[in-house]
Short mmCIF file of C-alpha atoms in Angstrom, two decimals:
data_model
loop_
_atom_site.label_atom_id
_atom_site.label_comp_id
_atom_site.label_asym_id
_atom_site.label_seq_id
_atom_site.Cartn_x
_atom_site.Cartn_y
_atom_site.Cartn_z
CA UNK A 51 -134.74 -54.49 84.64
CA UNK A 52 -136.59 -52.70 81.84
CA UNK A 53 -138.62 -55.79 80.97
CA UNK A 54 -140.24 -56.10 84.42
CA UNK A 55 -140.89 -52.35 84.46
CA UNK A 56 -142.58 -52.61 81.08
CA UNK A 57 -144.69 -55.49 82.30
CA UNK A 58 -145.65 -53.41 85.29
CA UNK A 59 -147.25 -50.80 82.98
CA UNK A 60 -148.84 -53.49 80.88
CA UNK A 61 -150.53 -55.06 83.95
CA UNK A 62 -151.96 -51.80 85.29
CA UNK A 63 -155.73 -51.76 84.80
CA UNK A 64 -158.09 -48.88 85.51
CA UNK A 65 -160.52 -51.17 87.34
CA UNK A 66 -158.86 -51.85 90.69
CA UNK A 67 -161.87 -53.80 91.95
CA UNK A 68 -161.67 -56.19 88.98
CA UNK A 69 -157.93 -56.70 89.56
CA UNK A 70 -158.62 -57.49 93.20
CA UNK A 71 -161.26 -60.07 92.27
CA UNK A 72 -158.92 -61.76 89.80
CA UNK A 73 -156.10 -61.89 92.36
CA UNK A 74 -158.46 -63.12 95.09
CA UNK A 75 -159.57 -65.95 92.84
CA UNK A 76 -155.95 -66.99 92.24
CA UNK A 77 -155.22 -66.86 95.96
CA UNK A 78 -158.30 -68.86 97.00
CA UNK A 79 -157.58 -71.51 94.37
CA UNK A 80 -154.42 -72.23 96.35
CA UNK A 81 -155.48 -71.25 99.87
CA UNK A 82 -158.80 -73.15 99.92
CA UNK A 83 -157.41 -76.64 99.20
CA UNK A 84 -154.31 -75.87 101.32
CA UNK A 85 -156.56 -75.09 104.31
CA UNK A 86 -158.50 -78.34 103.91
CA UNK A 87 -155.25 -80.29 103.52
CA UNK A 88 -153.90 -78.79 106.75
CA UNK A 89 -157.15 -79.54 108.60
CA UNK A 90 -157.27 -83.15 107.37
CA UNK A 91 -153.65 -83.84 108.29
CA UNK A 92 -153.99 -82.02 111.64
CA UNK A 93 -157.00 -84.24 112.35
CA UNK A 94 -154.98 -87.47 112.10
CA UNK A 95 -153.27 -86.87 115.44
CA UNK A 96 -156.42 -85.36 116.99
CA UNK A 97 -158.50 -88.44 116.07
CA UNK A 98 -155.81 -90.74 117.46
CA UNK A 99 -155.92 -88.86 120.76
CA UNK A 100 -159.72 -89.06 120.81
CA UNK A 101 -159.70 -92.83 120.39
CA UNK A 102 -156.88 -93.32 122.91
CA UNK A 103 -158.81 -91.15 125.40
CA UNK A 104 -161.31 -94.02 125.68
CA UNK A 105 -158.53 -96.49 126.49
CA UNK A 106 -157.27 -94.75 129.65
CA UNK A 107 -156.22 -91.42 131.14
CA UNK A 108 -152.54 -92.37 131.33
CA UNK A 109 -152.58 -93.50 127.71
CA UNK A 110 -154.24 -90.24 126.65
CA UNK A 111 -151.63 -88.18 128.51
CA UNK A 112 -148.81 -90.19 126.92
CA UNK A 113 -150.12 -89.80 123.37
CA UNK A 114 -150.90 -86.11 123.90
CA UNK A 115 -147.38 -85.41 125.17
CA UNK A 116 -145.76 -87.39 122.34
CA UNK A 117 -147.90 -85.65 119.72
CA UNK A 118 -147.40 -82.12 121.04
CA UNK A 119 -143.78 -82.27 122.25
CA UNK A 120 -141.79 -85.03 120.49
CA UNK A 121 -143.69 -85.28 117.19
CA UNK A 122 -144.47 -81.56 117.41
CA UNK A 123 -140.76 -80.75 117.51
CA UNK A 124 -140.08 -83.03 114.52
CA UNK A 125 -143.07 -81.62 112.64
CA UNK A 126 -141.82 -78.06 113.08
CA UNK A 127 -138.27 -78.88 111.97
CA UNK A 128 -139.37 -80.92 108.94
CA UNK A 129 -142.01 -78.39 107.86
CA UNK A 130 -139.54 -75.54 108.30
CA UNK A 131 -136.75 -77.19 106.32
CA UNK A 132 -139.20 -78.26 103.62
CA UNK A 133 -140.39 -74.66 103.30
CA UNK A 134 -137.15 -73.81 101.50
CA UNK A 135 -138.80 -75.44 98.48
CA UNK A 136 -141.56 -72.83 98.52
CA UNK A 137 -138.92 -70.28 97.56
CA UNK A 138 -136.97 -72.40 95.08
CA UNK A 139 -139.74 -74.42 93.40
CA UNK A 140 -142.04 -71.40 93.23
CA UNK A 141 -139.43 -69.17 91.60
CA UNK A 142 -138.24 -71.93 89.23
CA UNK A 143 -141.85 -72.59 88.17
CA UNK A 144 -142.46 -68.89 87.57
CA UNK A 145 -139.25 -68.69 85.51
CA UNK A 146 -140.34 -71.63 83.36
CA UNK A 147 -137.56 -73.93 84.66
CA UNK A 148 -140.05 -76.74 85.22
CA UNK A 149 -137.54 -79.61 85.21
CA UNK A 150 -135.74 -78.15 88.21
CA UNK A 151 -138.74 -78.67 90.50
CA UNK A 152 -138.11 -82.43 90.65
CA UNK A 153 -134.39 -81.86 91.25
CA UNK A 154 -135.10 -79.43 94.08
CA UNK A 155 -137.51 -81.92 95.67
CA UNK A 156 -134.84 -84.62 95.57
CA UNK A 157 -132.29 -82.28 97.18
CA UNK A 158 -134.79 -81.55 99.93
CA UNK A 159 -135.42 -85.29 100.45
CA UNK A 160 -131.68 -85.86 100.95
CA UNK A 161 -131.41 -83.05 103.50
CA UNK A 162 -134.63 -83.88 105.39
CA UNK A 163 -133.92 -87.62 105.58
CA UNK A 164 -130.48 -86.85 107.05
CA UNK A 165 -132.15 -84.41 109.47
CA UNK A 166 -134.62 -87.12 110.48
CA UNK A 167 -131.71 -89.39 111.39
CA UNK A 168 -130.33 -86.60 113.59
CA UNK A 169 -133.72 -86.31 115.35
CA UNK A 170 -134.05 -90.06 116.07
CA UNK A 171 -132.13 -89.83 119.41
CA UNK A 172 -134.80 -87.39 120.69
CA UNK A 173 -137.38 -90.14 120.15
CA UNK A 174 -135.14 -92.81 121.69
CA UNK A 175 -134.23 -90.76 124.78
CA UNK A 176 -137.58 -88.97 125.14
CA UNK A 177 -138.38 -90.24 128.72
CA UNK A 178 -135.49 -88.38 130.43
CA UNK A 179 -136.10 -85.36 128.19
CA UNK A 180 -139.77 -85.24 129.21
CA UNK A 181 -138.90 -85.71 132.89
CA UNK A 182 -136.46 -82.79 132.54
CA UNK A 183 -139.40 -80.65 131.37
CA UNK A 184 -141.41 -81.58 134.45
CA UNK A 185 -143.44 -84.64 133.37
CA UNK A 186 -144.10 -87.43 135.85
CA UNK A 187 -142.16 -90.66 135.38
CA UNK A 188 -145.17 -92.81 134.48
CA UNK A 189 -146.34 -90.41 131.75
CA UNK A 190 -142.78 -89.89 130.46
CA UNK A 191 -142.09 -93.65 130.29
CA UNK A 192 -145.29 -94.46 128.41
CA UNK A 193 -144.88 -91.43 126.10
CA UNK A 194 -141.31 -92.59 125.45
CA UNK A 195 -142.51 -96.05 124.48
CA UNK A 196 -145.09 -94.53 122.13
CA UNK A 197 -142.41 -92.22 120.68
CA UNK A 198 -140.27 -95.23 119.74
CA UNK A 199 -143.21 -96.71 117.86
CA UNK A 200 -143.75 -93.39 116.05
CA UNK A 201 -140.27 -93.14 114.49
CA UNK A 202 -141.66 -94.20 111.05
CA UNK A 203 -143.85 -91.07 111.14
CA UNK A 204 -140.69 -88.95 111.42
CA UNK A 205 -139.40 -90.27 108.09
CA UNK A 206 -142.83 -89.82 106.51
CA UNK A 207 -142.59 -86.15 107.49
CA UNK A 208 -139.18 -85.97 105.76
CA UNK A 209 -140.66 -87.12 102.45
CA UNK A 210 -144.10 -85.51 102.75
CA UNK A 211 -143.24 -81.83 103.15
CA UNK A 212 -140.94 -81.59 100.09
CA UNK A 213 -143.62 -83.38 98.05
CA UNK A 214 -146.25 -80.89 99.19
CA UNK A 215 -144.09 -77.85 98.39
CA UNK A 216 -143.33 -79.40 94.97
CA UNK A 217 -147.05 -79.73 94.22
CA UNK A 218 -147.94 -76.35 95.73
CA UNK A 219 -145.47 -74.54 93.48
CA UNK A 220 -147.35 -75.96 90.49
CA UNK A 221 -150.69 -75.04 92.13
CA UNK A 222 -151.70 -78.70 92.25
CA UNK A 223 -153.13 -78.38 95.74
CA UNK A 224 -156.35 -80.28 94.98
CA UNK A 225 -154.31 -83.48 94.70
CA UNK A 226 -153.02 -83.08 98.26
CA UNK A 227 -156.52 -82.34 99.55
CA UNK A 228 -158.06 -85.43 97.94
CA UNK A 229 -155.27 -87.73 99.15
CA UNK A 230 -155.48 -86.31 102.70
CA UNK A 231 -159.28 -86.62 102.79
CA UNK A 232 -159.22 -90.26 101.66
CA UNK A 233 -156.48 -91.12 104.16
CA UNK A 234 -158.42 -89.41 106.97
CA UNK A 235 -161.41 -91.68 106.34
CA UNK A 236 -159.12 -94.73 106.25
CA UNK A 237 -157.46 -93.55 109.47
CA UNK A 238 -160.78 -93.37 111.36
CA UNK A 239 -161.75 -96.91 110.32
CA UNK A 240 -158.24 -98.28 110.92
CA UNK A 241 -157.97 -96.67 114.36
CA UNK A 242 -161.32 -98.13 115.42
CA UNK A 243 -160.32 -101.60 114.21
CA UNK A 244 -156.84 -101.68 115.76
CA UNK A 245 -157.52 -99.84 119.02
CA UNK A 246 -160.97 -101.21 119.93
CA UNK A 247 -161.90 -104.17 117.71
CA UNK A 248 -158.53 -105.90 117.99
CA UNK A 249 -157.82 -104.43 121.44
CA UNK A 250 -154.26 -103.37 120.58
CA UNK A 251 -154.46 -100.06 122.49
CA UNK A 252 -151.45 -97.78 122.08
CA UNK A 253 -149.73 -100.23 119.74
CA UNK A 254 -152.78 -100.12 117.47
CA UNK A 255 -152.84 -96.32 117.63
CA UNK A 256 -149.18 -96.17 116.58
CA UNK A 257 -149.73 -98.53 113.64
CA UNK A 258 -152.76 -96.56 112.43
CA UNK A 259 -151.04 -93.17 112.69
CA UNK A 260 -147.79 -94.34 111.06
CA UNK A 261 -149.62 -96.10 108.25
CA UNK A 262 -151.86 -93.08 107.58
CA UNK A 263 -148.91 -90.71 107.18
CA UNK A 264 -147.17 -93.14 104.83
CA UNK A 265 -150.38 -93.54 102.81
CA UNK A 266 -150.34 -89.75 102.29
CA UNK A 267 -146.74 -89.98 101.05
CA UNK A 268 -147.44 -92.92 98.71
CA UNK A 269 -150.66 -91.38 97.41
CA UNK A 270 -148.93 -88.13 96.44
CA UNK A 271 -145.89 -89.93 95.00
CA UNK A 272 -148.20 -92.15 92.97
CA UNK A 273 -149.75 -89.08 91.38
CA UNK A 274 -146.34 -87.54 90.64
CA UNK A 275 -144.83 -90.72 89.16
CA UNK A 276 -147.87 -91.68 87.09
CA UNK A 277 -148.59 -88.22 85.67
CA UNK A 278 -144.90 -87.14 85.69
CA UNK A 279 -146.38 -83.86 86.98
CA UNK A 280 -146.28 -81.98 83.65
CA UNK A 281 -142.54 -82.59 83.13
CA UNK A 282 -141.66 -81.28 86.61
CA UNK A 283 -140.72 -84.89 87.48
CA UNK A 284 -138.35 -86.53 84.98
CA UNK A 285 -136.93 -89.19 87.28
CA UNK A 286 -134.06 -89.30 89.75
CA UNK A 287 -131.08 -87.13 88.83
CA UNK A 288 -127.50 -86.65 90.00
CA UNK A 289 -128.22 -82.90 89.88
CA UNK A 290 -129.89 -83.46 93.24
CA UNK A 291 -126.42 -83.57 94.81
CA UNK A 292 -125.35 -80.20 93.34
CA UNK A 293 -125.31 -77.00 95.43
CA UNK A 294 -126.29 -78.96 98.55
CA UNK A 295 -124.44 -76.61 100.91
CA UNK A 296 -126.39 -73.50 99.82
CA UNK A 297 -129.57 -75.56 99.85
CA UNK A 298 -128.85 -76.67 103.43
CA UNK A 299 -128.32 -73.04 104.50
CA UNK A 300 -131.68 -71.97 103.11
CA UNK A 301 -133.37 -75.06 104.61
CA UNK A 302 -131.90 -74.37 108.05
CA UNK A 303 -132.92 -70.70 107.86
CA UNK A 304 -136.47 -71.81 106.96
CA UNK A 305 -136.53 -74.29 109.86
CA UNK A 306 -135.25 -71.74 112.39
CA UNK A 307 -137.75 -69.14 111.18
CA UNK A 308 -140.80 -71.41 111.56
CA UNK A 309 -139.65 -73.31 114.64
CA UNK A 310 -139.07 -70.08 116.57
CA UNK A 311 -142.72 -69.22 115.89
CA UNK A 312 -144.05 -72.69 116.86
CA UNK A 313 -141.98 -72.95 120.03
CA UNK A 314 -142.91 -69.43 121.12
CA UNK A 315 -146.54 -70.46 121.61
CA UNK A 316 -145.62 -73.87 123.09
CA UNK A 317 -143.65 -72.03 125.79
CA UNK A 318 -146.89 -70.31 126.80
CA UNK A 319 -148.38 -73.65 127.90
CA UNK A 320 -145.16 -74.74 129.64
CA UNK A 321 -144.99 -71.48 131.62
CA UNK A 322 -148.67 -71.78 132.57
CA UNK A 323 -147.79 -75.05 134.32
CA UNK A 324 -145.42 -73.12 136.60
CA UNK A 325 -148.11 -70.78 137.97
CA UNK A 326 -149.70 -70.97 141.43
CA UNK A 327 -152.77 -72.89 140.24
CA UNK A 328 -151.31 -74.83 137.31
CA UNK A 329 -154.23 -77.21 136.64
CA UNK A 330 -156.75 -74.41 136.03
CA UNK A 331 -154.17 -72.33 134.13
CA UNK A 332 -153.11 -75.18 131.84
CA UNK A 333 -156.71 -76.27 131.19
CA UNK A 334 -157.75 -72.72 130.30
CA UNK A 335 -154.78 -72.00 128.08
CA UNK A 336 -155.16 -75.39 126.36
CA UNK A 337 -158.76 -74.57 125.42
CA UNK A 338 -157.65 -71.24 123.98
CA UNK A 339 -154.78 -72.86 122.11
CA UNK A 340 -157.19 -75.48 120.73
CA UNK A 341 -159.27 -72.74 119.11
CA UNK A 342 -156.14 -70.90 118.04
CA UNK A 343 -154.86 -74.12 116.46
CA UNK A 344 -157.88 -74.37 114.20
CA UNK A 345 -157.42 -70.79 113.05
CA UNK A 346 -153.77 -71.58 112.36
CA UNK A 347 -154.99 -74.12 109.79
CA UNK A 348 -156.58 -71.22 107.88
CA UNK A 349 -153.40 -69.18 108.32
CA UNK A 350 -151.29 -72.03 106.90
CA UNK A 351 -153.48 -71.98 103.80
CA UNK A 352 -152.89 -68.25 103.28
CA UNK A 353 -149.20 -68.70 104.07
CA UNK A 354 -148.94 -71.33 101.32
CA UNK A 355 -150.98 -69.25 98.88
CA UNK A 356 -149.00 -66.04 99.21
CA UNK A 357 -145.62 -67.80 99.18
CA UNK A 358 -146.63 -69.54 95.92
CA UNK A 359 -147.98 -66.33 94.37
CA UNK A 360 -144.94 -64.24 95.36
CA UNK A 361 -142.36 -66.85 94.31
CA UNK A 362 -144.15 -67.57 91.00
CA UNK A 363 -144.46 -63.90 90.06
CA UNK A 364 -140.91 -63.00 91.10
CA UNK A 365 -139.60 -65.99 89.16
CA UNK A 366 -141.61 -64.85 86.13
CA UNK A 367 -140.24 -61.30 86.45
CA UNK A 368 -143.54 -59.71 87.50
CA UNK A 369 -142.56 -57.75 90.65
CA UNK A 370 -145.60 -55.46 90.74
CA UNK A 371 -147.99 -58.39 90.43
CA UNK A 372 -146.23 -59.99 93.42
CA UNK A 373 -146.63 -56.75 95.37
CA UNK A 374 -150.34 -56.53 94.51
CA UNK A 375 -150.85 -60.17 95.60
CA UNK A 376 -149.35 -59.29 99.01
CA UNK A 377 -151.80 -56.41 99.46
CA UNK A 378 -154.85 -58.49 98.48
CA UNK A 379 -154.07 -61.49 100.67
CA UNK A 380 -153.14 -59.25 103.63
CA UNK A 381 -156.49 -57.47 103.51
CA UNK A 382 -158.36 -60.77 103.07
CA UNK A 383 -156.66 -62.48 105.99
CA UNK A 384 -157.09 -59.45 108.28
CA UNK A 385 -160.82 -59.45 107.46
CA UNK A 386 -161.09 -63.13 108.42
CA UNK A 387 -159.13 -62.46 111.60
CA UNK A 388 -161.61 -59.73 112.54
CA UNK A 389 -164.51 -62.14 111.95
CA UNK A 390 -162.87 -64.66 114.30
CA UNK A 391 -162.32 -61.91 116.89
CA UNK A 392 -166.01 -60.93 116.80
CA UNK A 393 -167.10 -64.57 117.20
CA UNK A 394 -164.80 -65.09 120.19
CA UNK A 395 -165.90 -61.89 121.95
CA UNK A 396 -169.62 -62.39 121.37
CA UNK A 397 -169.55 -66.00 122.62
CA UNK A 398 -166.92 -65.60 125.37
CA UNK A 399 -169.37 -66.67 128.10
CA UNK A 400 -170.67 -69.68 126.16
CA UNK A 401 -167.91 -71.28 124.06
CA UNK A 402 -165.75 -72.42 127.04
CA UNK A 403 -168.47 -74.92 128.03
CA UNK A 404 -167.99 -76.70 124.70
CA UNK A 405 -164.64 -77.87 126.07
CA UNK A 406 -165.16 -78.14 129.83
CA UNK A 407 -167.87 -78.70 132.41
CA UNK A 408 -165.87 -76.88 135.09
CA UNK A 409 -167.25 -73.41 135.80
CA UNK A 410 -163.89 -72.38 137.29
CA UNK A 411 -162.01 -73.27 134.11
CA UNK A 412 -164.73 -71.70 131.96
CA UNK A 413 -164.45 -68.46 133.94
CA UNK A 414 -160.69 -68.39 133.40
CA UNK A 415 -161.16 -68.97 129.66
CA UNK A 416 -163.65 -66.09 129.54
CA UNK A 417 -161.02 -63.85 131.17
CA UNK A 418 -158.54 -64.87 128.47
CA UNK A 419 -161.00 -64.39 125.59
CA UNK A 420 -159.93 -60.78 124.97
CA UNK A 421 -156.30 -61.83 124.51
CA UNK A 422 -157.40 -64.79 122.38
CA UNK A 423 -159.51 -62.51 120.16
CA UNK A 424 -156.62 -60.06 119.66
CA UNK A 425 -154.26 -62.95 118.89
CA UNK A 426 -156.74 -64.13 116.22
CA UNK A 427 -156.45 -60.76 114.46
CA UNK A 428 -152.64 -60.85 114.61
CA UNK A 429 -152.75 -64.40 113.27
CA UNK A 430 -154.56 -63.01 110.24
CA UNK A 431 -151.60 -60.90 109.12
CA UNK A 432 -148.46 -62.40 110.65
CA UNK A 433 -148.49 -65.76 108.76
CA UNK A 434 -149.12 -63.89 105.50
CA UNK A 435 -146.00 -61.80 106.07
CA UNK A 436 -144.07 -64.99 106.86
CA UNK A 437 -145.39 -66.46 103.61
CA UNK A 438 -144.14 -63.40 101.73
CA UNK A 439 -140.73 -63.91 103.35
CA UNK A 440 -140.66 -67.56 102.23
CA UNK A 441 -141.75 -66.68 98.69
CA UNK A 442 -139.06 -64.00 98.41
CA UNK A 443 -136.32 -66.01 100.15
CA UNK A 444 -135.94 -63.82 103.25
CA UNK A 445 -135.89 -66.71 105.73
CA UNK A 446 -132.56 -65.80 107.35
CA UNK A 447 -133.63 -62.18 107.91
CA UNK A 448 -136.95 -63.23 109.47
CA UNK A 449 -135.17 -65.75 111.70
CA UNK A 450 -133.12 -62.89 113.21
CA UNK A 451 -136.25 -60.77 113.58
CA UNK A 452 -138.04 -63.64 115.35
CA UNK A 453 -135.19 -64.16 117.82
CA UNK A 454 -135.18 -60.48 118.75
CA UNK A 455 -138.94 -59.94 118.94
CA UNK A 456 -139.97 -63.24 120.51
CA UNK A 457 -137.14 -64.23 122.82
CA UNK A 458 -135.37 -60.96 123.64
CA UNK A 459 -138.49 -58.78 123.97
CA UNK A 460 -141.74 -60.78 124.21
CA UNK A 461 -140.72 -63.68 126.45
CA UNK A 462 -138.91 -61.61 129.15
CA UNK A 463 -141.84 -59.17 129.30
CA UNK A 464 -144.24 -62.10 129.64
CA UNK A 465 -142.19 -63.58 132.49
CA UNK A 466 -142.11 -60.25 134.29
CA UNK A 467 -145.85 -59.64 133.93
CA UNK A 468 -146.83 -63.21 134.72
CA UNK A 469 -144.58 -63.97 137.68
CA UNK A 470 -143.03 -60.74 138.98
CA UNK A 471 -146.22 -58.67 138.81
CA UNK A 472 -148.58 -61.63 139.43
CA UNK A 473 -150.76 -61.18 136.33
CA UNK A 474 -150.63 -64.94 135.79
CA UNK A 475 -151.58 -66.36 132.38
CA UNK A 476 -152.84 -62.96 131.21
CA UNK A 477 -149.42 -61.46 131.95
CA UNK A 478 -147.47 -64.22 130.18
CA UNK A 479 -149.74 -64.07 127.15
CA UNK A 480 -149.69 -60.25 127.02
CA UNK A 481 -145.90 -60.20 126.94
CA UNK A 482 -145.79 -62.77 124.19
CA UNK A 483 -148.41 -60.84 122.19
CA UNK A 484 -146.10 -57.84 122.51
CA UNK A 485 -143.39 -59.85 120.76
CA UNK A 486 -145.77 -60.83 117.94
CA UNK A 487 -146.92 -57.21 117.52
CA UNK A 488 -143.32 -56.01 117.29
CA UNK A 489 -142.48 -58.73 114.76
CA UNK A 490 -145.56 -57.90 112.67
CA UNK A 491 -144.71 -54.17 112.63
CA UNK A 492 -141.13 -54.89 111.51
CA UNK A 493 -142.30 -57.27 108.76
CA UNK A 494 -144.86 -54.71 107.56
CA UNK A 495 -142.09 -52.10 107.32
CA UNK A 496 -139.73 -54.53 105.55
CA UNK A 497 -142.44 -55.55 103.07
CA UNK A 498 -143.50 -51.95 102.45
CA UNK A 499 -139.93 -50.83 101.78
CA UNK A 500 -139.12 -53.77 99.50
CA UNK A 501 -137.80 -53.02 96.01
CA UNK A 502 -139.81 -55.65 94.14
CA UNK A 503 -137.88 -55.11 90.89
CA UNK A 504 -134.70 -55.99 92.77
CA UNK A 505 -136.38 -59.09 94.28
CA UNK A 506 -137.35 -60.25 90.78
CA UNK A 507 -133.73 -59.86 89.63
CA UNK A 508 -132.48 -61.83 92.64
CA UNK A 509 -135.03 -64.57 91.93
CA UNK A 510 -133.67 -64.85 88.38
CA UNK A 511 -130.11 -65.11 89.70
CA UNK A 512 -131.16 -67.71 92.27
CA UNK A 513 -132.74 -69.93 89.62
CA UNK A 514 -129.62 -69.67 87.42
CA UNK A 515 -127.21 -70.27 90.30
CA UNK A 516 -128.96 -73.36 91.62
CA UNK A 517 -129.11 -75.28 88.41
CA UNK A 518 -131.94 -73.97 86.29
CA UNK A 519 -129.83 -73.15 83.26
CA UNK A 520 -127.76 -76.29 83.65
CA UNK A 521 -130.85 -78.43 83.73
CA UNK A 522 -132.23 -76.92 80.55
CA UNK A 523 -128.91 -77.43 78.77
CA UNK A 524 -128.63 -81.02 79.96
#
């Protein structure tokens, strides 16, 4: 470990401000395009819902439920399992084992495609599942029909997320942004043609959404195959079938870690529907979650940026540079969270009317604005710490932390405050914020106490164990 320690002294500069600017530039070069990519891809489903909303109220409800529950579940699982590549590809790239990136991506394709097959029954049997969660039969039946049509999207997810992590590790995020932007424009035109011009309704919406996700996959693959991605892609290899068991363990840990976070906030909306006045409660919480969802797009960008920076620097044996990157991105994201908090608080009496004409709903949203603003600040730091965990390979540890903080502490407190003590939505949300606060504190402590030299050594061992040396000798 003397080499990393020597590098640590070599990287120390007297001008801390200059170091911060250099690191910020590196982070924004990844985070900026990653944010736009997330927004563009998030907008595909949102635009579909907007178009379908002009077809009929039942159709809108069906598409909304399918997008948020069925496809949302699949999205979380696929994104989570694909996030294992942020650790492996990032560290391999930092270590100079470029050829292994393509092998890792192929391993992830194998695992995610098999996982997609396991998820297909959820799509097929979605009507009884939705009814079990309290949906009416007419909405559940139509959502179930739409879910069957959306099965191709599930397999697009399985290919897309490994591709994106593969490109992110090489900092080729502009490619993803351009492809997603072009597809978004195509999606708007295609949706208008199929849903309105041809009058195909939900069937047209399904074709447009499926085709758009597959265009994203083909566009990114086209770039990789044509450019060979600077030797990171050298064609299909039998090495993809090596070390699959350990790869599956890391993929599952990544999926559990992220899904526990996604589902935690989804539960908030489900519980709101069980309150005394569910229509007002659900409408109000949905407006808040809509705004929160857009801020999450920014958080995803920072999550991607810090996981790439940490994994690259650990793989390269630069532990102190990784540590400094964590500090810079944490301060940057907290600052943006504070800006969002100020905007929410200063416009709390006005912004609800952008989403509703009901004064009763708007009043409820205003009451929730304080909790929303505080959640925005937490959302500035928490995803960054999750990104650090992904970059360092701590997914299993964070999964345990999430279970304890979210479901053993936060959720029970929220149920008590919301139902037992009649604080309603504010009580449920307050309890769940308590879980996020506890998780954030623990992750801050873990990150602060981390031996970054040891993490760099483990990254080197991980690259060797999972085929890096073998690939170079091949």
